[in-house]
Coordinates of C-alpha atoms in Angstrom, one line a residue:
X82 CA 117.7 -88.7 62.7
X83 CA 121.4 -88.1 62.0
X84 CA 123.6 -87.5 65.0
X85 CA 125.0 -84.0 65.3
X86 CA 128.7 -83.3 65.4
X87 CA 129.0 -81.4 68.7
X88 CA 130.9 -81.2 71.9
X89 CA 129.9 -82.2 75.4
X90 CA 130.0 -78.5 76.5
X91 CA 127.6 -77.5 73.7
X92 CA 125.2 -80.4 74.4
X93 CA 125.2 -79.5 78.1
X94 CA 124.6 -75.8 77.4
X95 CA 121.7 -76.5 75.0
X96 CA 120.0 -79.0 77.3
X97 CA 119.9 -76.2 80.0
X98 CA 117.9 -73.9 77.7
X99 CA 114.5 -73.3 79.4
X100 CA 111.4 -73.7 77.2
X101 CA 109.0 -72.0 79.7
X102 CA 109.2 -69.5 82.6
X103 CA 112.2 -67.8 81.0
X104 CA 113.4 -64.5 82.5
X105 CA 111.8 -62.6 79.7
X106 CA 108.5 -64.4 80.0
X107 CA 108.4 -63.9 83.8
X108 CA 109.2 -60.2 83.4
X109 CA 106.4 -59.8 80.9
X110 CA 103.9 -61.6 83.2
X111 CA 105.0 -59.3 86.1
X112 CA 104.4 -56.2 84.0
X113 CA 101.0 -57.5 82.8
X114 CA 100.0 -58.4 86.4
X115 CA 101.1 -55.1 87.8
X116 CA 98.9 -53.4 85.2
X117 CA 95.9 -55.4 86.5
X118 CA 95.7 -58.0 83.8
X119 CA 94.6 -61.5 84.6
X120 CA 95.5 -64.4 82.4
X121 CA 96.4 -68.1 82.2
X122 CA 99.9 -69.4 81.4
X123 CA 101.1 -72.3 79.3
X124 CA 97.7 -73.3 77.9
X125 CA 96.5 -74.5 74.6
X126 CA 94.1 -71.9 73.4
X127 CA 92.2 -74.2 71.0
X128 CA 91.3 -77.8 71.7
X129 CA 92.7 -80.1 69.0
X130 CA 95.6 -77.7 68.2
X131 CA 98.7 -79.0 69.9
X132 CA 100.3 -75.6 70.4
X133 CA 100.8 -74.1 73.8
X134 CA 100.8 -70.3 74.3
X135 CA 102.9 -68.7 77.0
X136 CA 100.1 -66.3 78.1
X137 CA 96.4 -66.7 77.3
X138 CA 93.6 -64.1 77.7
X139 CA 90.6 -66.3 77.3
X140 CA 87.6 -63.9 77.0
X141 CA 89.5 -61.7 74.6
X142 CA 90.8 -64.7 72.7
X143 CA 94.4 -63.5 72.6
X144 CA 97.3 -65.9 72.8
X145 CA 100.8 -64.5 73.5
X146 CA 104.0 -66.2 72.5
X147 CA 107.3 -65.1 73.8
X148 CA 109.8 -66.0 71.0
X149 CA 113.6 -66.4 71.5
X150 CA 115.7 -64.5 69.0
X151 CA 117.8 -67.5 68.2
X152 CA 115.2 -70.2 68.2
X153 CA 112.7 -68.3 66.1
X154 CA 115.0 -66.4 63.8
X155 CA 114.6 -62.8 64.9
X156 CA 115.1 -60.5 61.9
X157 CA 117.1 -58.2 64.2
X158 CA 119.2 -60.6 66.3
X159 CA 119.2 -64.0 64.7
X160 CA 122.5 -65.7 64.2
X161 CA 123.2 -68.6 62.0
X162 CA 125.6 -71.1 63.6
X163 CA 128.6 -72.2 61.6
X164 CA 128.8 -75.7 63.2
X165 CA 126.0 -78.0 61.9
X166 CA 124.8 -75.0 59.8
X167 CA 122.4 -77.1 57.7
X168 CA 120.8 -78.7 60.7
X169 CA 120.3 -75.3 62.5
X170 CA 119.0 -73.5 59.4
X171 CA 116.4 -76.3 59.0
X172 CA 115.5 -76.2 62.7
X173 CA 115.1 -72.4 62.8
X174 CA 113.2 -72.2 59.5
X175 CA 111.0 -75.1 60.7
X176 CA 110.2 -73.1 63.9
X177 CA 109.3 -70.1 61.7
X178 CA 107.0 -72.2 59.6
X179 CA 105.3 -73.7 62.7
X180 CA 104.8 -70.2 64.2
X181 CA 103.1 -69.1 61.0
X182 CA 100.9 -72.3 61.0
X183 CA 100.1 -71.7 64.7
X184 CA 99.0 -68.1 64.0
X185 CA 96.8 -69.2 61.1
X186 CA 95.2 -72.1 63.1
X187 CA 94.4 -69.8 65.9
X188 CA 93.0 -67.1 63.6
X189 CA 90.7 -69.8 62.0
X190 CA 89.3 -70.4 65.5
X191 CA 88.8 -66.7 66.2
X192 CA 91.9 -66.2 68.2
X193 CA 94.7 -63.6 67.8
X194 CA 98.3 -64.7 68.2
X195 CA 100.6 -62.0 69.5
X196 CA 104.4 -62.5 69.2
X197 CA 106.8 -60.9 71.6
X198 CA 110.5 -61.1 70.9
X199 CA 112.8 -61.8 73.8
X200 CA 114.7 -58.5 73.2
X201 CA 111.5 -56.4 73.6
X202 CA 111.1 -54.2 76.7
X203 CA 108.6 -56.0 79.0
X204 CA 106.7 -52.8 79.9
X205 CA 106.4 -51.8 76.3
X206 CA 105.3 -55.3 75.2
X207 CA 102.8 -55.4 78.1
X208 CA 101.3 -52.1 77.0
X209 CA 100.9 -53.4 73.4
X210 CA 99.3 -56.6 74.6
X211 CA 96.9 -54.8 77.0
X212 CA 95.8 -52.5 74.2
X213 CA 94.9 -55.5 72.0
X214 CA 93.2 -57.4 74.8
X215 CA 91.1 -54.3 75.7
X216 CA 90.1 -53.9 72.0
X217 CA 89.1 -57.6 71.7
X218 CA 87.4 -57.9 75.1
X219 CA 83.7 -58.9 74.8
X220 CA 81.2 -56.1 75.6
X221 CA 80.3 -56.0 79.3
X222 CA 83.5 -57.8 80.4
X223 CA 85.3 -56.2 83.3
X224 CA 88.2 -54.0 82.4
X225 CA 91.6 -54.0 84.2
X226 CA 92.2 -51.2 86.7
X227 CA 93.5 -48.0 85.1
X228 CA 91.8 -48.7 81.7
X229 CA 90.3 -45.4 80.4
X230 CA 86.6 -45.4 79.8
X231 CA 85.4 -45.2 76.1

C-alpha cells in the first residue's frame, strides 16, 4: 500500500479515533438500557460473516451499527478531505460498499441491520430500534417494561 502524505499531528489524531465504545454508542446503549432493553455488544450476529455489530438483539435478530458521519459518508455531514483526497474517497466509498454488503449478508440469514448515524439523538434512535425489535420479537418472548400490550 502506498504511504500517505501526512503530518505527525494528523497521524496521531487519526490513531486516537475509537472504533468501539464511542460516546455516541455508549449514549445509545444507556438509552436502550434505561428503556428496559437487554442486548449484547460487539458481537458477530452470523457465524461465518466477519462483521461485528455494535449492538445485537439475538431473539429478534436485529443488529445495530452506529456509523460515524466521516467514516461512513453521511449524506448530511460527510466531508471530503482535500489532503490525500483520492485515498479518502476510496476509503469512505469502500466503507459504504462494505456496509451494504453487510446488510445484505445479514438479511440473507434472517437478520435486520439497523444503521444509526452518530449525529442522531440517542433517545430517538433508541425508540426507533425498540419499535423494530418489538415487531420482530418471536411470539411468546418477554417484552421490555413499558411496552404496550397488543
